[in-house]
XYZ file of C-alpha atoms in Angstrom:
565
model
C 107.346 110.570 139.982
C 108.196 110.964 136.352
C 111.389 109.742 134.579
C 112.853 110.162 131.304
C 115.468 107.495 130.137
C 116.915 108.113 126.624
C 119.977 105.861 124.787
C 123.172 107.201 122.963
C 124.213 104.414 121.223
C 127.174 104.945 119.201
C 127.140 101.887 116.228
C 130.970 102.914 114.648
C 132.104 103.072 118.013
C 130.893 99.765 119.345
C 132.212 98.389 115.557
C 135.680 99.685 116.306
C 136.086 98.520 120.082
C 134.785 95.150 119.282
C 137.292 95.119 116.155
C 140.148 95.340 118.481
C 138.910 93.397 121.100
C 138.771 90.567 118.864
C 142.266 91.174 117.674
C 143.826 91.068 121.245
C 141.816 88.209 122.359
C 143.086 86.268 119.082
C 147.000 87.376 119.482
C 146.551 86.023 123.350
C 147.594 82.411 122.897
C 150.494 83.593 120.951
C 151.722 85.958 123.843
C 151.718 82.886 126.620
C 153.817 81.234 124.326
C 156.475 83.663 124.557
C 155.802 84.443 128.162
C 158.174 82.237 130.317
C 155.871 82.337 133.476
C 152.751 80.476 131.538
C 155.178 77.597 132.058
C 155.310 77.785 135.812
C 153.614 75.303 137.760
C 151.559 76.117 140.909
C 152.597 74.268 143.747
C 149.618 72.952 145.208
C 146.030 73.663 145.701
C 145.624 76.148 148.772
C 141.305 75.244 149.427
C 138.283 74.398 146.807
C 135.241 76.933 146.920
C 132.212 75.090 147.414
C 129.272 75.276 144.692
C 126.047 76.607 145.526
C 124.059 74.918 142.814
C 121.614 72.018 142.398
C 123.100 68.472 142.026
C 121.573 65.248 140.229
C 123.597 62.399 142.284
C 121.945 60.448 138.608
C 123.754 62.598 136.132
C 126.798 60.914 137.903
C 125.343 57.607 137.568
C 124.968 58.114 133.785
C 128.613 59.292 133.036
C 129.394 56.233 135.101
C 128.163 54.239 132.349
C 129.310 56.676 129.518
C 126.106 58.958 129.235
C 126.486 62.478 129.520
C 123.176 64.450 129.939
C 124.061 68.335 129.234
C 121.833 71.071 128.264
C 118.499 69.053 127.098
C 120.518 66.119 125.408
C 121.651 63.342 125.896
C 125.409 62.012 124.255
C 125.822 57.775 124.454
C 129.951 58.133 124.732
C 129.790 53.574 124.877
C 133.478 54.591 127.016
C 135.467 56.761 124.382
C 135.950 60.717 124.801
C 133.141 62.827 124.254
C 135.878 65.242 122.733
C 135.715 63.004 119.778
C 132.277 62.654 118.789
C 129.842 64.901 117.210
C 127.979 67.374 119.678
C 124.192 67.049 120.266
C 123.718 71.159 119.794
C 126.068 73.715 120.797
C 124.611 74.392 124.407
C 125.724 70.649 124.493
C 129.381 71.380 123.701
C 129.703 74.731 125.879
C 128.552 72.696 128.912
C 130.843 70.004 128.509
C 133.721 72.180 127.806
C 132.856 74.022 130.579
C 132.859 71.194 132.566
C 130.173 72.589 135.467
C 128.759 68.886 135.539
C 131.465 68.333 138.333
C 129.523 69.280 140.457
C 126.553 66.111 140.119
C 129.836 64.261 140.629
C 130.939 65.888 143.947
C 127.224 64.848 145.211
C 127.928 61.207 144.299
C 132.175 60.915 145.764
C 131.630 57.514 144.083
C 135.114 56.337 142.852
C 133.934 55.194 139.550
C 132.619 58.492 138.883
C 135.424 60.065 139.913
C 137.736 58.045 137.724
C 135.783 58.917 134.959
C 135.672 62.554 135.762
C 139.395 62.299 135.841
C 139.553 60.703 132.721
C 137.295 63.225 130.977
C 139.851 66.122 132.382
C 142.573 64.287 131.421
C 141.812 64.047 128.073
C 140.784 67.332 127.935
C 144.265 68.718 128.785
C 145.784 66.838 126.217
C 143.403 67.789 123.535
C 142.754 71.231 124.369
C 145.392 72.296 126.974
C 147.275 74.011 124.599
C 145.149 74.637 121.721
C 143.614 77.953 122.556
C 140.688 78.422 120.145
C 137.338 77.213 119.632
C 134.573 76.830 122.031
C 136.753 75.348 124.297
C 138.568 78.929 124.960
C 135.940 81.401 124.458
C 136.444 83.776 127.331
C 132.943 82.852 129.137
C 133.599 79.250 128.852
C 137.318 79.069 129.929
C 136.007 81.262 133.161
C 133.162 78.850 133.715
C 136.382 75.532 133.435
C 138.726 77.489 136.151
C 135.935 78.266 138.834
C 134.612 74.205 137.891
C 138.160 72.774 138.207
C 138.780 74.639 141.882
C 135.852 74.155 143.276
C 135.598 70.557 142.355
C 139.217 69.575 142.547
C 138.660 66.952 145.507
C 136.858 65.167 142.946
C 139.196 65.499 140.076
C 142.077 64.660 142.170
C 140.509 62.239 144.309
C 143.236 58.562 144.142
C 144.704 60.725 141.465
C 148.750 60.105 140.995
C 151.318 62.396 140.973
C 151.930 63.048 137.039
C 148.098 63.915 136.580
C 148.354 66.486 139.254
C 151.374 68.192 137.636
C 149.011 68.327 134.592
C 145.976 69.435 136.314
C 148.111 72.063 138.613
C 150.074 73.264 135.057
C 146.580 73.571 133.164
C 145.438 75.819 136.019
C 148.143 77.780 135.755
C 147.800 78.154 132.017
C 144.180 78.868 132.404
C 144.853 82.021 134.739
C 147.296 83.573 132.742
C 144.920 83.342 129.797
C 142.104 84.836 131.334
C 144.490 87.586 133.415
C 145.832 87.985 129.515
C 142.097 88.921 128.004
C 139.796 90.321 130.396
C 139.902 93.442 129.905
C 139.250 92.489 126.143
C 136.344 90.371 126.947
C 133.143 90.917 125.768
C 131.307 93.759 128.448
C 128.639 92.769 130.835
C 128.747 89.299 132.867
C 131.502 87.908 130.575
C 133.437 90.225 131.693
C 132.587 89.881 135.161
C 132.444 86.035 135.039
C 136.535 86.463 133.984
C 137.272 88.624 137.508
C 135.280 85.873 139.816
C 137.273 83.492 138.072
C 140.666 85.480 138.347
C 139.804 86.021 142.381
C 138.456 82.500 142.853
C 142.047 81.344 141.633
C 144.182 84.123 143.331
C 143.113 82.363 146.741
C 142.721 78.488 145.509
C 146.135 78.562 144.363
C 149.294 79.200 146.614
C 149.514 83.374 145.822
C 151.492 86.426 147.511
C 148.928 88.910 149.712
C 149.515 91.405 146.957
C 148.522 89.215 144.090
C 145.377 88.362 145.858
C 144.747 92.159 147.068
C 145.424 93.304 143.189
C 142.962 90.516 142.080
C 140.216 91.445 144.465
C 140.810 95.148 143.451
C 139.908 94.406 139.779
C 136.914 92.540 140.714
C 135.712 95.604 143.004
C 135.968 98.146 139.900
C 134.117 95.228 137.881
C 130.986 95.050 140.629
C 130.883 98.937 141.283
C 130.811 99.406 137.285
C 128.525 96.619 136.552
C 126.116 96.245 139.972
C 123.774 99.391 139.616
C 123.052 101.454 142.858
C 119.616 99.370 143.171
C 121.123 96.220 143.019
C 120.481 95.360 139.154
C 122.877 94.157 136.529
C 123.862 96.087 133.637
C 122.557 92.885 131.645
C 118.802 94.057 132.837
C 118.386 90.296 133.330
C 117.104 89.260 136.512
C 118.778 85.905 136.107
C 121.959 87.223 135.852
C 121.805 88.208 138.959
C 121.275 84.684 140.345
C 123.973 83.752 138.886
C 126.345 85.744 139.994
C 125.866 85.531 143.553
C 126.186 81.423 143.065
C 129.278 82.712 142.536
C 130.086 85.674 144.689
C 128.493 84.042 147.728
C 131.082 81.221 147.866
C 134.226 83.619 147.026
C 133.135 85.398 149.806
C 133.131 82.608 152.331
C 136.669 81.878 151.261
C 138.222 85.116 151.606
C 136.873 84.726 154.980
C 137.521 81.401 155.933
C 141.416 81.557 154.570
C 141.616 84.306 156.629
C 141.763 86.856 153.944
C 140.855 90.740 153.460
C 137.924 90.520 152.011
C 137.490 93.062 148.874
C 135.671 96.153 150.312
C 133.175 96.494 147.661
C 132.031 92.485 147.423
C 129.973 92.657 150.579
C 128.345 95.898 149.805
C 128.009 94.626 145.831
C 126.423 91.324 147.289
C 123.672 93.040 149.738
C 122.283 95.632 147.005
C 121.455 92.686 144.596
C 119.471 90.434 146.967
C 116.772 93.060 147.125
C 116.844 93.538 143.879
C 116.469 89.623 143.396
C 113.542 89.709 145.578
C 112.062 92.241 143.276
C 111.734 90.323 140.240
C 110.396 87.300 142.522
C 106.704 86.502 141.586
C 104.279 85.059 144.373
C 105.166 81.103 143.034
C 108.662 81.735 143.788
C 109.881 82.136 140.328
C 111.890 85.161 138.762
C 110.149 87.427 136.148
C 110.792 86.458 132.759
C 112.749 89.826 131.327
C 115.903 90.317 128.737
C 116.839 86.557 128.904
C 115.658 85.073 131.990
C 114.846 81.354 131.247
C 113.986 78.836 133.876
C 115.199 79.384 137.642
C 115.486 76.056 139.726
C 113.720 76.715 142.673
C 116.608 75.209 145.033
C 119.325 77.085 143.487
C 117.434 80.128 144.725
C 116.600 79.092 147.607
C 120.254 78.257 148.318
C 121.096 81.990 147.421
C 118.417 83.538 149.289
C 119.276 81.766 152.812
C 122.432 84.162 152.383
C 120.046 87.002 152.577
C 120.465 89.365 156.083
C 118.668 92.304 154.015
C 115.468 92.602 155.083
C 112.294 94.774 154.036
C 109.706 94.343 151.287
C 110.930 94.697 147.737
C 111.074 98.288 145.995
C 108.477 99.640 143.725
C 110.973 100.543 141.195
C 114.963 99.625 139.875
C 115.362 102.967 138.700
C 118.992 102.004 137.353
C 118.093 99.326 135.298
C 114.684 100.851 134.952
C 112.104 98.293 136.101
C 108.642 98.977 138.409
C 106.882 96.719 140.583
C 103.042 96.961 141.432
C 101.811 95.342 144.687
C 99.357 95.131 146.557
C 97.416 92.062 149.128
C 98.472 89.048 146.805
C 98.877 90.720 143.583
C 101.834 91.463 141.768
C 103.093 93.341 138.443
C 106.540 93.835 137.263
C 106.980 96.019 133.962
C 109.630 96.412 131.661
C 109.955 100.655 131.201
C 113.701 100.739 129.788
C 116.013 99.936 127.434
C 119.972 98.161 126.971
C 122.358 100.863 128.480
C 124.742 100.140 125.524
C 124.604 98.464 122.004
C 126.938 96.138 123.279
C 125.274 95.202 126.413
C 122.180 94.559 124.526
C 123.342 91.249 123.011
C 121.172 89.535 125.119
C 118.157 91.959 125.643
C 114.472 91.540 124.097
C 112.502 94.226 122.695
C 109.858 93.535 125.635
C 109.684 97.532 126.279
C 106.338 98.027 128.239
C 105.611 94.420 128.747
C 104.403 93.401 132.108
C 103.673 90.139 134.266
C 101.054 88.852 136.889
C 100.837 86.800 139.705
C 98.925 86.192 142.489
C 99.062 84.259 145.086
C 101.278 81.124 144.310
C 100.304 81.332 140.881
C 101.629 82.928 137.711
C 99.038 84.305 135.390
C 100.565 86.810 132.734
C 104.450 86.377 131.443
C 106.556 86.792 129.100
C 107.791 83.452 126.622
C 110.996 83.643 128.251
C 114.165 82.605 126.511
C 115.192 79.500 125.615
C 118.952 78.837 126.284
C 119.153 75.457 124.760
C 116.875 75.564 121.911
C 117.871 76.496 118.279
C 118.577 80.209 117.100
C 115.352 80.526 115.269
C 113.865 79.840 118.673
C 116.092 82.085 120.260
C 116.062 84.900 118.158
C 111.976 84.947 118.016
C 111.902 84.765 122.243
C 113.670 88.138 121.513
C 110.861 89.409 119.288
C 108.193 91.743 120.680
C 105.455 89.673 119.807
C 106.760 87.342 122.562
C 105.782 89.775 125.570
C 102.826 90.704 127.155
C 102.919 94.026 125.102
C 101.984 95.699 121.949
C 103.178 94.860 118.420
C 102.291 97.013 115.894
C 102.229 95.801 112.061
C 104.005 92.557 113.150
C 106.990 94.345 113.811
C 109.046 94.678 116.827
C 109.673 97.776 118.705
C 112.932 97.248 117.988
C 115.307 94.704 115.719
C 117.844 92.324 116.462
C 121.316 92.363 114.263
C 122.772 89.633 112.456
C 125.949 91.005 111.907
C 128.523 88.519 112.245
C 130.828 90.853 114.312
C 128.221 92.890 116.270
C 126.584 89.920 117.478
C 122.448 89.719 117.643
C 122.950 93.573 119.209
C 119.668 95.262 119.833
C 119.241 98.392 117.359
C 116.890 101.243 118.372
C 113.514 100.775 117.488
C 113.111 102.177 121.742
C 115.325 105.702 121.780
C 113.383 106.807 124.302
C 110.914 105.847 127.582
C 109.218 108.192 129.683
C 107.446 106.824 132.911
C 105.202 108.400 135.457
C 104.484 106.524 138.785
C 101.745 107.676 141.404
C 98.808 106.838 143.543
C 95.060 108.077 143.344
C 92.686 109.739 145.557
C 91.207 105.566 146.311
C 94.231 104.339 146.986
C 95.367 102.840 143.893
C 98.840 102.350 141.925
C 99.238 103.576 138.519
C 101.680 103.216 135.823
C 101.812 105.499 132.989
C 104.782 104.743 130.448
C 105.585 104.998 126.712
C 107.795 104.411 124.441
C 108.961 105.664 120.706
C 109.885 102.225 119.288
C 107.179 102.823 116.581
C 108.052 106.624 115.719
C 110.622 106.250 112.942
C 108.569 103.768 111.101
C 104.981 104.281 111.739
C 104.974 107.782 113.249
C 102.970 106.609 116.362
C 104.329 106.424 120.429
C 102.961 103.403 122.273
C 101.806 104.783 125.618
C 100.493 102.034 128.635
C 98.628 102.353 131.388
C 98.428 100.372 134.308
C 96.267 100.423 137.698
C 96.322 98.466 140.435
C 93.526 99.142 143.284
C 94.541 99.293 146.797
C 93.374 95.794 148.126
C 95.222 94.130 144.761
C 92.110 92.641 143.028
C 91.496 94.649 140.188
C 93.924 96.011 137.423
C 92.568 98.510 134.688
C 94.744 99.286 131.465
C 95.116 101.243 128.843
C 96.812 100.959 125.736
C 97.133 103.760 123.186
C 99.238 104.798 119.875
C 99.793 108.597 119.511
C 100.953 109.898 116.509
C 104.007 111.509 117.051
C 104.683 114.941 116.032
C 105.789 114.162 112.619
C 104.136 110.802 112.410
C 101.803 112.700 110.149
C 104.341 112.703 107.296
C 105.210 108.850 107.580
C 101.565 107.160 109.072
C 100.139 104.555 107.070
C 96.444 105.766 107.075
C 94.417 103.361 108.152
C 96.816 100.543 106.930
C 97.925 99.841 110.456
C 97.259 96.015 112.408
C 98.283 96.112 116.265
C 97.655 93.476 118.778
C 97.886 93.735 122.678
C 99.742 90.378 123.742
C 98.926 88.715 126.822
C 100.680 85.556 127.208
C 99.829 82.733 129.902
C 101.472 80.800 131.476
C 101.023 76.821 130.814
C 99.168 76.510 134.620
C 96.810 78.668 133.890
C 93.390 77.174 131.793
C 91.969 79.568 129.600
C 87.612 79.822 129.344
C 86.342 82.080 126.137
C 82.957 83.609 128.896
C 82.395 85.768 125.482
C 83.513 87.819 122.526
C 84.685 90.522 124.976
C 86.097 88.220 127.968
C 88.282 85.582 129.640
C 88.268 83.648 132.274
C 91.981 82.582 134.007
C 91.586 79.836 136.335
C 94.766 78.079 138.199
C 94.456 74.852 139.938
C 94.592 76.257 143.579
C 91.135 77.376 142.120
C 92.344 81.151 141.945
C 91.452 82.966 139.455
C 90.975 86.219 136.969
C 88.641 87.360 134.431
C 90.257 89.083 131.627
C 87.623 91.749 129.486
C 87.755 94.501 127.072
C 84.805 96.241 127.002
C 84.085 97.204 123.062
C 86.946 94.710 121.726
C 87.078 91.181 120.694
C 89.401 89.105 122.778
C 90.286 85.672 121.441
C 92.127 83.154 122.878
C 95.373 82.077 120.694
C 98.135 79.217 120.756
C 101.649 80.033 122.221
C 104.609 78.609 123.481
C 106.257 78.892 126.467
C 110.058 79.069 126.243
C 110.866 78.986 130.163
C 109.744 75.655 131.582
C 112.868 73.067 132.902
C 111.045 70.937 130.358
C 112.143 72.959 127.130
C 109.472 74.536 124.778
C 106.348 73.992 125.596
C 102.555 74.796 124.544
C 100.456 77.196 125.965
C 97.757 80.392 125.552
C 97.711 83.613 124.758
C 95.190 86.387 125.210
C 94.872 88.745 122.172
C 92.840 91.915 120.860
C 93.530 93.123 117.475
C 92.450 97.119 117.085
C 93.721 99.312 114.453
C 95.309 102.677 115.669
C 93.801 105.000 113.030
C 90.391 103.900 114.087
C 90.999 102.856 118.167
C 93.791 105.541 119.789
C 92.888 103.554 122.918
C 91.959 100.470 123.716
C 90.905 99.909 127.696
C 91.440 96.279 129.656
C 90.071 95.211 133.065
C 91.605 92.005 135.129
C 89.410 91.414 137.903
C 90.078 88.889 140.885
C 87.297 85.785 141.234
C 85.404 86.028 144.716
C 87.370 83.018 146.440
């Protein structure tokens, strides 16, 4: 099987559309306050989607006593609003605005921290209700605040009286004609998205016509059959989006059915191609690969989404939509990155990890990625985007790709990677091999970064190759022999790391499994990293590196071999 994927990104285009975008989203609030009908009041609360994600009955405990733990931090409120204090970091502020931290509270039903949770909404409306701008009312955020406040309304309302549900039921109102204002002005990809759940979520929490709620569910079906590939992946390329979204889906789709409503015809279908492509990216701990902005995945909320699961078969060797492949075989696994963002602006939160792979075997994970690291600072994030944090190549200390700081484009992804071509087959003895390259390094080094990846048949050895071509006019702009590369292996904080010699590692996990990483011909040292992914935040770890120079070493061969157990 061979595959060519190529990008036409359009830069003026993207400029313009996000130009007016902007405009309409700004001139919004102004519209609902000419439109009579962001006035009306819904007249009750029809049901309240349940919320498939993990609960701390403690984080209830602690805004109880006027501690709010959000996003890493921690904010001492001694009983005033947190709306009036200084924010710990932005992640901070977007989770309490978004007000998701409900749901700790609808594990707990205590009334204290119900009262308080009433309070905090309370004085939300009044501050914000009306005052559209901000973090408050970015589109993604004022999505996230509608699903919260429905699905966790029996808390909110709970010994509530009658004026503060007129408030909460007008706010709601208010919040839905915002969102039905911008959508289709919202940033593209799972902002967009995110808006329509929200949109369909309300259309059947709050008393509605059957048209209303057929017209809403019709919007979200164009949104899922433009956005949910034919395998299953997100436009995004981020496996964790994916999770997300069906904590989402999964419960909307339970309503429709237990109000007694038609269900949208493409949400079942949209639901049952991603769980296979979930499974896909699942390593053998568990865990989701760590690809285009994957961070940490909590191990119950995906076990809560995969219960849902009536798909069945082993996953795929390849998302050829969003361009992924899978090597498997006895207890090994590889997953490798072979594509690129589908558009400039869907590439906002993609890493130039082209060609980067990672390992597991049997419950442990060996070889990853940093990950990204949502709550951390954008130095931080912006270097988790870098290639040097993959388990790739980086040639000169320079990514395959670079990462905008335009103010209006947003950290976009500009080529660097124009081009990938893959080729997928099996040998005469039974093993799977990988064969992919990219051009990330063409325009400014003249040379094509081509990997090569076997895995034998029983899943215990894995042979690769790494090699820099010149291009056919890298002749004209090659630095002769002025080149540094370095083939990245990063490890995760499990694994312990052994130096056996100049040429190898050994990779030992506590289960006492374990690797031993060699390149014949090469030095391999052993290196400090990070690790961006753990629940804990940033953390130390290993890497594996060998430094070659292309003019001198085209290639440079690797062997990972299984320990006898």
């Amino acid at each position: 099987m061979v595959t060519s994927l190529k990008s036409g990104f359009n830069v003026a285009g993207l400029f313009i559309r996000l130009l007016k975008n902007r405009a309409m989203i700004g001139i919004a609030p102004s519209r609902l306050r000419f439109l009579r009908v962001a006035d009306r009041v819904p007249s009750g609360l029809v049901a309240a989607p349940t919320d498939l994600r993990a609960v701390d009955p403690y984080v209830a405990q602690e805004l109880v006593h006027g501690r709010i733990a959000l996003a890493g931090r921690i904010l001492d409120t001694g009983g005033a609003s947190p709306f009036m204090l200084e924010m710990p970091s932005a992640a901070f502020e977007e989770r309490l605005h978004a007000f998701g931290w409900l749901r700790h509270v609808r594990a707990s039903k205590s009334d204290e921290a119900c009262a308080r949770s009433r309070f905090l909404v309370s004085d939300w409306i009044a501050l914000y209700g009306r005052r559209i701008k901000g973090v408050a009312w970015t589109p993604e955020i004022a999505a996230q605040r509608l699903i919260a406040w429905l699905s966790h309304s029996p808390v909110v309302l709970q010994n509530a009286d009658a004026g503060f549900y007129r408030r909460f039921l007008k706010s709601l109102g208010y919040h839905v004609r915002y969102l039905n204002l911008i959508a289709k002005y919202a940033p593209d990809g799972e902002i967009r998205l995110k808006i329509r759940i929200a949109l369909a979520v309300a259309s059947i929490s709050l008393p509605n016509r059957a048209a209303r709620i057929a017209r809403h569910g019709m919007k979200l079906d164009r949104e899922l059959e433009r956005q949910v590939l034919p395998d299953g992946g997100h436009v995004s390329r981020n496996p964790r989006v994916m999770l997300d979204l069906l904590l989402d889906l999964l419960p909307l789709r339970q309503s429709y059915i237990n109000l007694g409503h038609d269900v949208p015809p493409g949400l079942v279908p949209a639901i049952d191609r991603m769980f296979p492509a979930i499974r896909f990216f699942r390593h053998q701990d568990g865990d989701l690969a760590l690809f285009n902005g994957a961070t940490v995945t909590l191990a119950n909320e995906l076990a809560s989404v995969l219960r849902y699961d009536e798909t069945s078969g082993r996953p795929s060797r390849a998302l050829p939509d969003i361009a992924y492949q899978r090597l498997s075989a006895g207890t090994t696994v590889l997953i490798v990155d072979t594509g690129l963002p589908q558009t400039l602006e869907l590439s906002k939160g993609a890493h130039c990890g082209c060609l980067s792979f990672e390992l597991s075997s049997v419950r442990n994970r060996f070889i990853v990625n940093s990950g990204f690291p949502a709550h951390a600072a954008i130095d931080f994030r912006r270097a988790s985007r870098s290639t040097a944090a993959h388990s790739t190549v980086t040639l000169n200390d320079t990514s395959s790709s670079r990462l905008s700081r335009s103010r209006l484009l947003g950290p976009i992804v500009i080529p660097g990677v124009t081009e990938v071509n893959v080729e997928r087959l099996t040998d005469q003895k039974g093993a799977d091999v990988l064969i992919a390259s990219h051009d990330g390094y063409v325009q400014l080094f003249g040379y094509v970064h081509e990997r090569e990846l076997e895995l034998n048949a029983s899943g215990t050895k894995i042979k690769g190759r790494d090699s820099f071509q010149p291009s056919q006019d890298g002749k004209k702009r090659a630095i002769a022999g002025g080149l540094d590369a370095v083939s990245r292996f990063h490890i995760h904080p499990s694994i312990q790391l052994t130096q056996l010699d100049e040429e190898s590692v050994s990779m030992s996990a506590a289960d006492g499994t374990g690797w031993v990483f060699s390149a014949p011909g090469q030095i391999v040292n052993i290196a400090e990293d990070v690790f961006m992914a753990d629940a804990s935040g940033i953390r130390p770890s290993q890497q594996i590196e060998i430094p070659f120079n292309p003019a001198e070493t085209m290639d440079v061969r690797w062997l990972i071999e299984k320990k006898p157990s």
